[in-house]
Tab-separated table of C-alpha atoms and ligand atoms in Angstrom:
chain	number	residue	atom	x	y	z
A	224	MET	CA	0.000	0.000	0.000
A	225	ASP	CA	1.567	3.375	-0.927
A	226	ASP	CA	0.995	6.718	0.776
A	227	ASP	CA	-1.706	7.738	-1.694
A	228	ASP	CA	-3.697	4.624	-0.891
A	229	ILE	CA	-3.475	5.364	2.794
A	230	SER	CA	-4.726	8.918	2.423
A	231	THR	CA	-7.608	7.777	0.206
A	232	ILE	CA	-8.630	5.255	2.774
A	233	TYR	CA	-8.296	7.640	5.709
A	234	ASP	CA	-10.084	10.475	3.940
A	235	SER	CA	-13.034	8.269	3.257
A	236	THR	CA	-13.686	7.513	6.922
A	237	GLY	CA	-15.411	10.905	6.990
A	238	ALA	CA	-18.423	9.354	5.301
A	239	LEU	CA	-18.743	6.588	7.846
A	240	VAL	CA	-21.816	6.680	10.013
A	241	GLU	CA	-23.529	4.408	12.480
A	242	GLY	CA	-24.840	1.303	10.750
A	243	CYS	CA	-22.046	1.126	8.123
A	244	ARG	CA	-20.418	-2.267	7.734
A	245	LEU	CA	-16.830	-2.774	6.688
A	246	PRO	CA	-13.794	-4.957	7.459
A	247	VAL	CA	-12.149	-3.907	10.732
A	248	ARG	CA	-8.917	-5.171	12.197
A	249	MET	CA	-9.622	-6.908	15.452
A	250	HIS	CA	-7.356	-5.790	18.293
A	251	GLY	CA	-4.591	-8.243	19.093
A	252	THR	CA	-5.076	-10.167	15.849
A	253	GLU	CA	-4.193	-9.898	12.171
A	254	ASP	CA	-7.806	-10.580	11.224
A	255	TRP	CA	-10.154	-8.197	9.427
A	256	PRO	CA	-13.658	-9.545	9.999
A	257	LEU	CA	-16.747	-7.663	8.849
A	258	ALA	CA	-17.937	-5.254	11.526
A	259	GLU	CA	-20.777	-2.826	12.016
A	260	ILE	CA	-20.256	0.688	13.333
A	261	VAL	CA	-22.445	1.088	16.400
A	262	SER	CA	-21.311	4.549	17.435
A	263	VAL	CA	-18.887	7.286	16.411
A	264	LYS	CA	-17.331	9.921	18.672
A	265	GLU	CA	-14.524	12.449	18.735
A	266	GLN	CA	-11.600	11.995	21.043
A	267	GLU	CA	-8.621	14.327	21.026
A	268	CYS	CA	-9.654	15.708	17.602
A	269	ARG	CA	-9.884	12.230	16.074
A	270	ARG	CA	-12.927	10.183	15.299
A	271	ILE	CA	-13.134	6.814	16.992
A	272	PHE	CA	-15.606	4.076	16.202
A	273	TYR	CA	-17.415	1.559	18.395
A	274	VAL	CA	-17.658	-1.596	16.287
A	275	HIS	CA	-19.448	-4.912	16.523
A	276	TYR	CA	-17.879	-7.840	14.643
A	277	VAL	CA	-20.822	-9.301	12.772
A	278	ASP	CA	-20.141	-13.011	13.238
A	279	PHE	CA	-18.701	-12.731	16.713
A	280	ASN	CA	-20.094	-12.401	20.186
A	281	LYS	CA	-20.690	-8.871	21.434
A	282	ARG	CA	-18.077	-9.234	24.166
A	283	LEU	CA	-15.488	-8.578	21.438
A	284	ASP	CA	-17.034	-5.196	20.522
A	285	GLU	CA	-14.566	-2.372	20.954
A	286	TRP	CA	-13.579	1.219	20.215
A	287	VAL	CA	-11.115	1.467	17.349
A	288	SER	CA	-9.380	4.336	15.634
A	289	GLU	CA	-9.538	4.848	11.880
A	290	GLU	CA	-6.333	2.919	11.094
A	291	TYR	CA	-8.286	-0.172	12.021
A	292	LEU	CA	-10.893	0.401	9.312
A	293	ASP	CA	-10.659	-0.904	5.753
A	294	THR	CA	-12.835	1.540	3.855
A	295	ARG	CA	-12.426	-0.113	0.467
A	296	LYS	CA	-15.645	-2.057	0.866
A	297	VAL	CA	-18.199	-0.226	2.901
A	298	GLN	CA	-21.826	-1.231	3.138
A	299	PHE	CA	-23.865	1.857	3.967
A	300	PRO	CA	-27.031	1.499	5.996
A	301	ARG	CA	-30.231	1.648	3.978
A	302	ARG	CA	-33.214	3.630	5.160
A	303	ASP	CA	-34.893	0.391	6.163
A	304	ALA	CA	-31.860	-0.160	8.420
A	305	THR	CA	-30.297	-3.117	6.577
A	306	ALA	CA	-26.794	-2.445	5.313
A	307	THR	CA	-26.152	-2.590	1.602
A	308	THR	CA	-22.906	-2.637	-0.335
A	309	ALA	CA	-22.213	0.793	-1.683
A	310	SER	CA	-20.711	1.065	-5.134
A	311	THR	CA	-17.462	2.539	-3.973
A	312	GLY	CA	-15.819	0.971	-7.001
A	313	VAL	CA	-13.418	-0.953	-4.859
A	314	THR	CA	-12.686	-4.612	-4.699
A	315	THR	CA	-12.925	-7.017	-1.818
A	316	PRO	CA	-10.160	-6.375	0.693
A	317	LYS	CA	-7.076	-8.432	0.079
A	318	ARG	CA	-6.982	-9.508	3.676
A	319	ILE	CA	-9.435	-12.341	3.712
A	320	LEU	CA	-11.938	-12.442	6.526
A	321	SER	CA	-10.914	-14.967	9.067
A	322	ILE	CA	-12.953	-17.991	9.927
A	323	PRO	CA	-14.432	-17.685	13.398
A	324	GLY	CA	-12.457	-20.032	15.558
A	325	SER	CA	-9.145	-19.320	13.904
A	326	VAL	CA	-8.718	-16.210	15.998
A	327	SER	CA	-7.098	-16.109	19.365
A	328	ARG	CA	-10.286	-15.083	21.136
A	329	PRO	CA	-13.388	-17.182	21.614
A	330	ALA	CA	-15.645	-17.207	18.606
A	331	SER	CA	-19.372	-17.382	18.804
A	332	PRO	CA	-20.628	-20.798	17.757
A	333	THR	CA	-24.115	-19.406	17.236
A	334	ASN	CA	-24.692	-16.266	15.282
A	335	SER	CA	-28.399	-16.423	14.653
A	336	GLU	CA	-30.568	-14.493	17.017
A	337	ILE	CA	-33.479	-16.388	18.417
A	338	VAL	CA	-36.633	-14.400	17.859
A	339	ASN	CA	-39.760	-15.651	19.491
A	340	GLY	CA	-42.755	-14.382	21.382
A	341	ASN	CA	-40.738	-14.147	24.558
A	342	THR	CA	-38.125	-12.028	22.885
A	343	VAL	CA	-40.725	-9.615	21.582
A	344	LEU	CA	-42.350	-9.441	24.979
A	345	ALA	CA	-38.974	-8.966	26.553
A	346	ALA	CA	-38.145	-6.138	24.154
A	347	ALA	CA	-41.312	-4.371	25.209
A	348	LEU	CA	-40.437	-4.983	28.843
A	349	GLN	CA	-36.952	-3.678	28.261
A	350	LYS	CA	-38.260	-0.407	26.804
A	351	LYS	CA	-40.464	0.023	29.817
A	352	ILE	CA	-37.578	-0.701	32.143
A	353	ASN	CA	-35.319	1.717	30.325
A	354	ARG	CA	-37.908	4.449	30.759
A	355	LYS	CA	-38.177	3.621	34.448
A	356	ARG	CA	-34.441	3.290	34.802
A	357	ARG	CA	-33.910	6.809	33.505
A	358	THR	CA	-36.050	8.130	36.284
A	359	GLN	CA	-35.039	5.685	38.981
A	360	ILE	CA	-31.302	5.330	38.914
A	361	VAL	CA	-29.846	7.385	41.671
A	362	ILE	CA	-26.284	8.401	41.478
A	363	GLU	CA	-24.642	6.968	44.445
A	364	ASN	CA	-22.272	9.206	46.297
A	365	GLU	CA	-19.744	7.834	48.703
A	366	GLU	CA	-21.790	7.410	51.805
A	367	SER	CA	-25.196	7.140	50.225
A	368	SER	CA	-26.716	3.861	51.157
A	369	GLN	CA	-27.424	1.067	48.713
A	370	ASP	CA	-29.644	-0.414	51.359
A	371	VAL	CA	-32.640	1.391	49.977
A	372	PRO	CA	-33.825	-1.039	47.351
A	373	ASP	CA	-36.404	1.228	45.816
A	374	LYS	CA	-33.777	3.713	44.784
A	375	THR	CA	-31.360	1.364	43.085
A	376	PRO	CA	-31.956	-0.246	39.701
A	377	ARG	CA	-33.712	-3.453	40.473
A	378	GLN	CA	-33.107	-6.711	38.717
A	379	SER	CA	-34.283	-10.250	38.837
A	380	GLY	CA	-32.357	-13.436	39.106
A	381	SER	CA	-33.674	-14.396	35.730
A	382	MET	CA	-33.023	-11.490	33.398
A	383	VAL	CA	-35.177	-11.827	30.287
A	384	ALA	CA	-33.837	-11.951	26.746
A	385	HIS	CA	-33.874	-8.592	24.997
A	386	HIS	CA	-33.333	-6.617	21.824
A	387	ASP	CA	-30.602	-4.046	21.799
A	388	ASP	CA	-30.982	-0.353	21.946
A	389	VAL	CA	-27.996	1.791	21.142
A	390	VAL	CA	-27.140	2.575	24.761
A	391	THR	CA	-27.327	-0.956	26.072
A	392	ARG	CA	-25.469	-2.273	23.021
A	393	MET	CA	-22.276	-0.601	24.197
A	394	LYS	CA	-20.043	-1.477	27.108
A	395	ASN	CA	-20.341	1.345	29.607
A	396	VAL	CA	-18.059	0.244	32.460
A	397	LYS	CA	-14.351	0.416	31.728
A	398	MET	CA	-13.036	-1.787	34.503
A	399	ILE	CA	-14.062	-3.265	37.830
A	400	GLU	CA	-11.959	-4.209	40.806
A	401	LEU	CA	-13.319	-7.127	42.810
A	402	GLY	CA	-11.108	-8.391	45.612
A	403	LYS	CA	-7.671	-8.971	44.150
A	404	HIS	CA	-8.970	-9.035	40.571
A	405	ARG	CA	-9.224	-6.309	37.956
A	406	ILE	CA	-11.738	-7.364	35.351
A	407	LYS	CA	-12.699	-5.829	32.015
A	408	PRO	CA	-16.480	-6.034	31.539
A	409	TRP	CA	-17.961	-7.735	28.483
A	410	TYR	CA	-21.333	-6.005	28.202
A	411	PHE	CA	-23.485	-3.105	29.339
A	412	ALA	CA	-24.735	-3.005	32.937
A	413	PRO	CA	-26.809	-0.185	34.434
A	414	TYR	CA	-24.393	0.997	37.111
A	415	PRO	CA	-24.988	4.645	38.015
A	416	GLN	CA	-23.787	7.033	35.321
A	417	GLU	CA	-21.371	8.802	37.654
A	418	LEU	CA	-19.513	5.553	38.309
A	419	CYS	CA	-19.397	4.597	34.642
A	420	GLN	CA	-17.367	7.721	33.909
A	421	MET	CA	-14.627	6.534	36.279
A	422	SER	CA	-11.707	4.479	35.009
A	423	CYS	CA	-12.664	1.707	37.436
A	424	ILE	CA	-15.579	0.757	39.676
A	425	TYR	CA	-14.491	-0.699	43.020
A	426	ILE	CA	-16.701	-3.491	44.317
A	427	CYS	CA	-16.661	-5.045	47.789
A	428	GLU	CA	-16.055	-8.731	47.082
A	429	PHE	CA	-18.205	-9.803	50.042
A	430	CYS	CA	-21.335	-7.609	49.992
A	431	LEU	CA	-20.940	-6.513	46.323
A	432	LYS	CA	-21.608	-2.844	47.035
A	433	TYR	CA	-19.895	-0.548	44.554
A	434	ARG	CA	-17.808	2.565	45.059
A	435	LYS	CA	-16.291	5.160	42.742
A	436	SER	CA	-12.719	5.063	44.066
A	437	LYS	CA	-10.276	2.902	45.936
A	438	LYS	CA	-10.400	5.297	48.876
A	439	CYS	CA	-14.172	5.064	49.090
A	440	LEU	CA	-13.970	1.294	48.976
A	441	GLU	CA	-11.368	1.256	51.746
A	442	ARG	CA	-13.684	3.364	53.879
A	443	HIS	CA	-16.461	0.882	53.143
A	444	LEU	CA	-14.257	-2.106	54.011
A	445	ASN	CA	-13.542	-0.616	57.426
A	446	LYS	CA	-17.248	-0.826	58.156
A	447	CYS	CA	-18.225	-3.931	56.219
A	448	ASN	CA	-17.888	-6.955	58.420
A	449	LEU	CA	-18.903	-9.614	55.887
A	450	LYS	CA	-16.259	-12.138	54.951
A	451	HIS	CA	-18.625	-14.365	52.968
A	452	PRO	CA	-21.878	-13.964	51.052
A	453	PRO	CA	-25.006	-13.572	53.199
A	454	GLY	CA	-27.406	-16.512	53.562
A	455	ASN	CA	-26.752	-20.102	54.593
A	456	GLU	CA	-23.672	-22.083	53.777
A	457	ILE	CA	-25.266	-25.278	52.479
A	458	TYR	CA	-22.192	-27.025	51.074
A	459	ARG	CA	-18.547	-27.190	51.995
A	460	LYS	CA	-15.824	-29.471	50.751
A	461	GLN	CA	-12.203	-28.456	51.174
A	462	THR	CA	-12.036	-24.815	50.064
A	463	ILE	CA	-15.264	-24.799	48.010
A	464	SER	CA	-18.500	-23.601	49.632
A	465	PHE	CA	-21.981	-22.793	48.361
A	466	PHE	CA	-24.209	-20.179	50.015
A	467	GLU	CA	-27.955	-20.086	49.448
A	468	ILE	CA	-29.348	-16.555	49.341
A	469	ASP	CA	-33.036	-15.724	49.267
A	470	GLY	CA	-33.728	-12.867	46.829
A	471	ARG	CA	-36.449	-11.582	49.131
A	472	LYS	CA	-34.527	-11.713	52.397
A	473	ASN	CA	-31.248	-10.373	50.991
A	474	LYS	CA	-32.599	-8.061	48.340
A	475	VAL	CA	-29.718	-5.593	48.153
A	476	TYR	CA	-27.127	-8.335	47.867
A	477	ALA	CA	-29.218	-10.114	45.212
A	478	GLN	CA	-29.614	-6.902	43.232
A	479	ASN	CA	-25.921	-6.109	43.401
A	480	LEU	CA	-25.094	-9.657	42.319
A	481	CYS	CA	-27.395	-9.351	39.297
A	482	LEU	CA	-25.881	-6.003	38.410
A	483	LEU	CA	-22.373	-7.434	38.603
A	484	ALA	CA	-23.417	-10.501	36.585
A	485	LYS	CA	-24.958	-8.337	33.867
A	486	LEU	CA	-21.437	-7.157	32.979
A	487	PHE	CA	-20.822	-10.691	31.658
A	488	LEU	CA	-24.297	-11.771	30.586
A	489	ASP	CA	-25.544	-10.248	27.387
A	490	HIS	CA	-28.587	-12.154	26.280
A	491	LYS	CA	-30.457	-11.450	29.463
A	492	THR	CA	-31.672	-8.147	30.766
A	493	LEU	CA	-31.937	-6.995	34.298
A	494	TYR	CA	-35.391	-6.422	35.489
A	495	TYR	CA	-36.971	-5.567	38.659
A	496	ASP	CA	-37.849	-8.242	41.171
A	497	THR	CA	-35.409	-10.576	42.947
A	498	ASP	CA	-38.057	-11.960	45.356
A	499	PRO	CA	-38.960	-15.053	43.292
A	500	PHE	CA	-35.337	-16.240	43.103
A	501	LEU	CA	-32.756	-18.088	45.120
A	502	PHE	CA	-29.080	-17.438	44.469
A	503	TYR	CA	-26.403	-20.073	44.910
A	504	VAL	CA	-23.015	-18.414	45.284
A	505	MET	CA	-19.911	-20.575	45.043
A	506	THR	CA	-16.854	-19.374	46.951
A	507	GLU	CA	-13.246	-20.362	47.453
A	508	PHE	CA	-11.909	-19.986	50.971
A	509	ASP	CA	-8.551	-18.628	52.111
A	510	SER	CA	-7.268	-16.779	55.168
A	511	ARG	CA	-8.937	-13.534	53.985
A	512	GLY	CA	-12.418	-14.993	53.582
A	513	PHE	CA	-14.796	-16.713	51.163
A	514	HIS	CA	-14.170	-15.260	47.700
A	515	ILE	CA	-16.906	-15.332	45.077
A	516	VAL	CA	-16.025	-17.597	42.142
A	517	GLY	CA	-19.423	-17.790	40.454
A	518	TYR	CA	-23.125	-18.259	41.041
A	519	PHE	CA	-26.389	-19.359	39.565
A	520	SER	CA	-29.894	-18.131	40.253
A	521	LYS	CA	-32.957	-20.326	40.388
A	522	GLU	CA	-36.672	-19.584	40.488
A	523	LYS	CA	-38.333	-20.700	43.707
A	524	GLU	CA	-41.106	-22.146	41.565
A	525	SER	CA	-40.648	-22.861	37.883
A	526	THR	CA	-43.573	-23.901	35.730
A	527	GLU	CA	-41.111	-24.894	33.017
A	528	ASP	CA	-38.847	-27.082	35.134
A	529	TYR	CA	-35.968	-24.641	34.989
A	530	ASN	CA	-33.340	-25.424	37.592
A	531	VAL	CA	-31.060	-22.530	36.618
A	532	ALA	CA	-32.056	-19.023	35.546
A	533	CYS	CA	-28.629	-17.371	35.124
A	534	ILE	CA	-25.208	-18.889	35.622
A	535	LEU	CA	-21.827	-17.200	35.713
A	536	THR	CA	-18.208	-17.944	36.497
A	537	MET	CA	-16.320	-14.742	37.249
A	538	PRO	CA	-13.843	-14.246	34.348
A	539	PRO	CA	-10.623	-14.767	36.371
A	540	TYR	CA	-11.896	-18.236	37.303
A	541	GLN	CA	-13.229	-19.266	33.898
A	542	ARG	CA	-12.036	-22.298	31.905
A	543	LYS	CA	-10.848	-24.088	35.036
A	544	GLY	CA	-13.844	-26.364	35.491
A	545	TYR	CA	-15.828	-24.130	37.898
A	546	GLY	CA	-18.664	-23.688	35.376
A	547	LYS	CA	-19.210	-27.429	35.274
A	548	LEU	CA	-19.034	-27.535	39.054
A	549	LEU	CA	-21.835	-24.949	39.247
A	550	ILE	CA	-23.861	-26.962	36.739
A	551	GLU	CA	-23.201	-30.190	38.628
A	552	PHE	CA	-24.380	-28.519	41.831
A	553	SER	CA	-27.595	-27.315	40.160
A	554	TYR	CA	-28.394	-30.911	39.149
A	555	GLU	CA	-27.489	-32.139	42.635
A	556	LEU	CA	-30.164	-29.806	44.037
A	557	SER	CA	-32.640	-31.196	41.485
A	558	LYS	CA	-31.732	-34.741	42.585
A	559	PHE	CA	-32.502	-33.766	46.183
A	560	GLU	CA	-35.828	-32.377	44.953
A	561	GLY	CA	-36.531	-35.594	43.058
A	562	LYS	CA	-37.068	-33.651	39.824
A	563	THR	CA	-35.482	-33.206	36.441
A	564	GLY	CA	-34.460	-29.703	35.434
A	565	SER	CA	-33.035	-27.647	32.599
A	566	PRO	CA	-31.373	-24.231	32.250
A	567	GLU	CA	-33.537	-21.273	31.244
A	568	LYS	CA	-33.398	-20.462	27.529
A	569	PRO	CA	-31.875	-18.922	25.541
A	570	LEU	CA	-28.408	-20.106	26.504
A	571	SER	CA	-25.408	-17.959	25.664
A	572	ASP	CA	-22.701	-19.339	23.370
A	573	LEU	CA	-20.484	-20.232	26.340
A	574	GLY	CA	-23.485	-21.506	28.304
A	575	LEU	CA	-24.380	-23.879	25.480
A	576	LEU	CA	-20.798	-25.153	25.219
A	577	SER	CA	-20.617	-25.794	28.948
A	578	TYR	CA	-24.008	-27.491	29.222
A	579	ARG	CA	-23.407	-29.678	26.145
A	580	SER	CA	-20.108	-30.799	27.561
A	581	TYR	CA	-21.609	-31.473	31.013
A	582	TRP	CA	-24.556	-33.426	29.603
A	583	ALA	CA	-22.326	-35.501	27.312
A	584	GLN	CA	-19.894	-36.397	30.089
A	585	THR	CA	-22.654	-37.239	32.568
A	586	ILE	CA	-24.538	-39.496	30.152
A	587	LEU	CA	-21.420	-41.201	28.799
A	588	ASP	CA	-20.356	-41.886	32.366
A	589	ILE	CA	-23.576	-43.808	32.944
A	590	PHE	CA	-23.148	-45.919	29.795
A	591	ILE	CA	-19.529	-46.690	30.515
A	592	THR	CA	-20.012	-47.630	34.164
A	593	GLN	CA	-23.080	-49.803	33.501
A	594	ASN	CA	-22.655	-53.464	34.294
A	595	PRO	CA	-23.620	-56.218	31.861
A	596	GLY	CA	-26.680	-58.386	32.672
A	597	PRO	CA	-26.349	-61.610	34.774
A	598	ASP	CA	-25.753	-63.732	31.674
A	599	GLY	CA	-23.273	-61.308	30.241
A	600	GLU	CA	-25.815	-59.710	27.925
A	601	LYS	CA	-25.424	-56.096	26.854
A	602	PRO	CA	-26.573	-53.572	29.490
A	603	GLN	CA	-29.939	-51.917	28.903
A	604	ILE	CA	-31.191	-48.538	30.052
A	605	THR	CA	-34.171	-46.369	29.145
A	606	ILE	CA	-34.085	-42.622	28.556
A	607	ASN	CA	-36.316	-42.168	31.592
A	608	GLU	CA	-33.827	-44.047	33.744
A	609	ILE	CA	-31.033	-41.744	32.530
A	610	CYS	CA	-33.221	-38.759	33.504
A	611	GLU	CA	-33.855	-40.216	36.958
A	612	LEU	CA	-30.179	-40.920	37.584
A	613	THR	CA	-28.952	-37.523	36.445
A	614	SER	CA	-31.922	-35.142	36.899
A	615	ILE	CA	-31.228	-33.978	33.335
A	616	LYS	CA	-34.490	-33.206	31.547
A	617	LYS	CA	-35.576	-35.696	28.891
A	618	GLU	CA	-35.260	-33.336	25.925
A	619	ASP	CA	-31.666	-32.496	26.938
A	620	VAL	CA	-30.807	-36.217	27.214
A	621	ILE	CA	-32.216	-36.846	23.751
A	622	SER	CA	-30.504	-33.832	22.162
A	623	THR	CA	-27.204	-34.890	23.753
A	624	LEU	CA	-27.460	-38.420	22.382
A	625	GLN	CA	-28.263	-36.982	18.972
A	626	ASN	CA	-25.367	-34.518	19.111
A	627	LEU	CA	-22.980	-37.282	20.106
A	628	ASN	CA	-24.315	-39.297	17.183
A	629	LEU	CA	-24.445	-42.394	19.358
A	630	ILE	CA	-27.891	-43.743	18.538
A	631	ASN	CA	-28.361	-46.421	15.905
A	632	TYR	CA	-31.480	-48.294	14.886
A	633	TYR	CA	-30.776	-52.029	14.845
A	634	LYS	CA	-33.185	-54.950	14.458
A	635	GLY	CA	-36.226	-52.958	15.581
A	636	GLN	CA	-34.651	-51.179	18.528
A	637	TYR	CA	-32.469	-48.226	19.327
A	638	ILE	CA	-29.000	-49.113	20.455
A	639	VAL	CA	-26.100	-47.021	21.606
A	640	CYS	CA	-22.693	-48.040	20.303
A	641	ILE	CA	-19.654	-46.835	22.176
A	642	ASN	CA	-16.243	-47.686	20.823
A	643	ARG	CA	-12.882	-47.751	22.538
A	644	GLU	CA	-11.964	-44.320	21.176
A	645	ILE	CA	-15.005	-42.707	22.815
A	646	ILE	CA	-14.234	-44.467	26.094
A	647	ASP	CA	-10.618	-43.286	26.058
A	648	GLN	CA	-11.600	-39.714	25.223
A	649	HIS	CA	-14.210	-39.734	27.951
A	650	LYS	CA	-11.779	-41.040	30.562
A	651	LYS	CA	-9.292	-38.319	29.668
A	652	ALA	CA	-11.979	-35.638	29.944
A	653	MET	CA	-13.158	-36.963	33.314
A	654	ASP	CA	-9.573	-37.018	34.626
A	655	LYS	CA	-9.459	-33.276	33.894
A	656	ARG	CA	-12.491	-32.680	36.117
A	657	LYS	CA	-10.454	-32.523	39.277
A	658	ILE	CA	-13.057	-30.884	41.534
A	659	ARG	CA	-16.433	-32.608	41.777
A	660	ILE	CA	-19.540	-32.127	43.869
A	661	ASP	CA	-19.741	-34.550	46.770
A	662	SER	CA	-23.407	-35.054	47.673
A	663	LYS	CA	-22.435	-35.991	51.237
A	664	CYS	CA	-21.269	-32.418	51.786
A	665	LEU	CA	-24.612	-30.890	50.809
A	666	HIS	CA	-26.700	-30.022	53.860
A	667	TRP	CA	-29.950	-28.898	52.373
A	668	SER	CA	-33.538	-29.887	52.082
A	669	PRO	CA	-35.815	-28.467	49.411
A	670	LYS	CA	-38.622	-26.115	50.445
A	671	ASP	CA	-42.083	-26.390	48.978
A	672	TRP	CA	-42.591	-22.800	47.860
A	673	THR	CA	-46.120	-23.501	46.584
A	674	LYS	CA	-47.244	-23.975	50.193
A	675	ARG	CA	-46.117	-20.507	51.216
A	676	SER	CA	-48.568	-17.701	50.816
A	677	LYS	CA	-45.709	-15.324	50.139
A	678	TRP	CA	-42.079	-16.001	49.225
B	299	LIG	N1	-14.061	-20.913	24.598
B	299	LIG	C1	-14.230	-22.210	24.284
B	299	LIG	N2	-14.714	-23.120	25.153
B	299	LIG	C2	-15.037	-22.701	26.379
B	299	LIG	C3	-14.884	-21.352	26.789
B	299	LIG	C4	-14.354	-20.442	25.833
B	299	LIG	N3	-14.165	-19.156	26.142
B	299	LIG	N4	-15.285	-21.240	28.064
B	299	LIG	C5	-15.680	-22.441	28.460
B	299	LIG	N5	-15.524	-23.325	27.448
B	299	LIG	C6	-15.844	-24.761	27.479
B	299	LIG	C7	-14.745	-25.492	28.187
B	299	LIG	O1	-13.743	-25.911	27.298
B	299	LIG	C8	-15.483	-26.654	28.820
B	299	LIG	O2	-15.679	-27.699	27.922
B	299	LIG	P1	-14.739	-29.038	27.941
B	299	LIG	O3	-14.602	-29.455	29.364
B	299	LIG	O4	-15.528	-29.985	27.113
B	299	LIG	O5	-13.459	-28.599	27.363
B	299	LIG	C9	-16.845	-26.083	29.107
B	299	LIG	O6	-17.001	-24.955	28.257
B	299	LIG	C10	-17.022	-25.693	30.549
B	299	LIG	O7	-15.850	-25.130	31.030
B	299	LIG	P2	-15.714	-24.681	32.547
B	299	LIG	O8	-14.295	-24.285	32.798
B	299	LIG	O9	-16.301	-25.712	33.444
B	299	LIG	O10	-16.689	-23.408	32.554
B	299	LIG	P3	-16.403	-21.923	32.999
B	299	LIG	O11	-15.982	-21.868	34.433
B	299	LIG	O12	-15.530	-21.253	32.024
B	299	LIG	O13	-17.876	-21.348	32.947
B	299	LIG	C11	-19.698	-20.283	31.866
B	299	LIG	C12	-18.749	-21.483	31.853
B	299	LIG	C13	-20.440	-20.231	33.201
B	299	LIG	C14	-20.709	-20.403	30.748
B	299	LIG	C15	-18.800	-19.007	31.697
B	299	LIG	O14	-18.256	-19.029	30.413
B	299	LIG	C16	-19.516	-17.702	31.905
B	299	LIG	O15	-19.741	-17.290	33.030
B	299	LIG	N6	-19.858	-17.010	30.795
B	299	LIG	C17	-20.499	-15.699	30.865
B	299	LIG	C18	-21.938	-15.827	31.322
B	299	LIG	C19	-22.721	-16.841	30.508
B	299	LIG	O16	-22.683	-16.838	29.291
B	299	LIG	N7	-23.457	-17.701	31.224
B	299	LIG	C20	-24.343	-18.705	30.633
B	299	LIG	C21	-25.585	-18.059	30.187
B	299	LIG	S1	-26.880	-19.193	29.886
B	299	LIG	C22	-27.794	-19.180	31.327
B	299	LIG	O17	-27.576	-18.323	32.148
B	299	LIG	C23	-28.812	-20.218	31.582
B	300	LIG	ZN1	-18.942	-4.879	51.799
């Protein structure tokens, strides 16, 4: 590329507006995937662009400067809001778009948005919430209390699916500090505006209250005497504990947990009421206290047999097996309840990966450890028996068997064939799951919420 080329390209960024699509170089990679401009602003006399990579998850969205834009093939937005290729007389960029998965960051395995009645309803709800939020969010100053639930943005343990609006499409929090971790958020979360302007939001790792500076947090820590989440510790094995928190009894904690989780959960939206939910917070213990690793929320009563509403591993702990531990725990609770359960839909890309892997390992484990019949005949098991043993809902068992491609139809019946290779792979995968839930360490009995007049 000579100098003339560069100036032509740079000059033409002037025409770029929100909604334009063009190849953009992804930070930290040599890839130029197609991206959509979500927002444009001026910073130090230069225009910068907030872009969404079309085939990638929104957590990769970022601000880029104009050197990152390849303006030789721009699709301008049409009036009806769908982008169209403008006849700029230029050819396809020489740098070929990368295949998702070949990049160093996680690619989204699903890029189609699920649109259904719930989503439409949720979009309407979201608009309503946004209107309310504008009037309700109070800017918290240092000593203002977050113990007044009506004045803070309220959320539920569930968080409904939503359609984007421009504000909530963009990450608004630059950084959070939680205990010893500094974490870059993935998505929008409605923290008070004043805090979002700061370079970092400081969060108490035990009560999850948020402060605008390190000093303010230190002042808070002098007063805060929590060293673990509120609620009952219902499980402990070695350093891992689970605390059960009632969204009605510990409303402020539950709301702050949802707000924190929203930074990493995109496909769900915060909404108002935490009362109908229980929160199971997993912690790791050391001499300084019980540090939050992740959590899941669960409706007290679910008409759809959901046993998880939202699930999250805090980013510093991800990809170490804690997600599967949370999932395993959620099914352990369902076993204690004598029910099958399933996670609330839609699942995120990472949620789907984790659940698929958990389901596959759990079901394969049953097949592989089954004993042959008394006369050495092949072991038999029904789908219902698999559901009973695992508490995995029938449709998830069936979809897992289909995904694994294990079912064959032979002489009038369905049989599952497992070869040595599958067994070896499975054993290797199970060896990697170092930490497991031990049901003997769970001290919990399910409550019948239907019998209570009020949660
Ligand atoms: N890229 C590729 N694979 C991944 C990634 C990644 N970034 N993260 C997890 N996985 C895979 C792992 O390889 C593993 O599969 P394997 O054992 O077959 O290799 C599986 O997912 C689970 O890995 P864990 O280490 O046990 O899970 P982790 O602690 O990372 O937590 C979770 C998974 C909870 C989904 C986490 O990614 C997260 O919190 N994401 C943000 C929030 C979210 O999307 N939650 C789910 C929403 S759906 C719902 O709420 C019902
Ligand atoms: Zn605190």
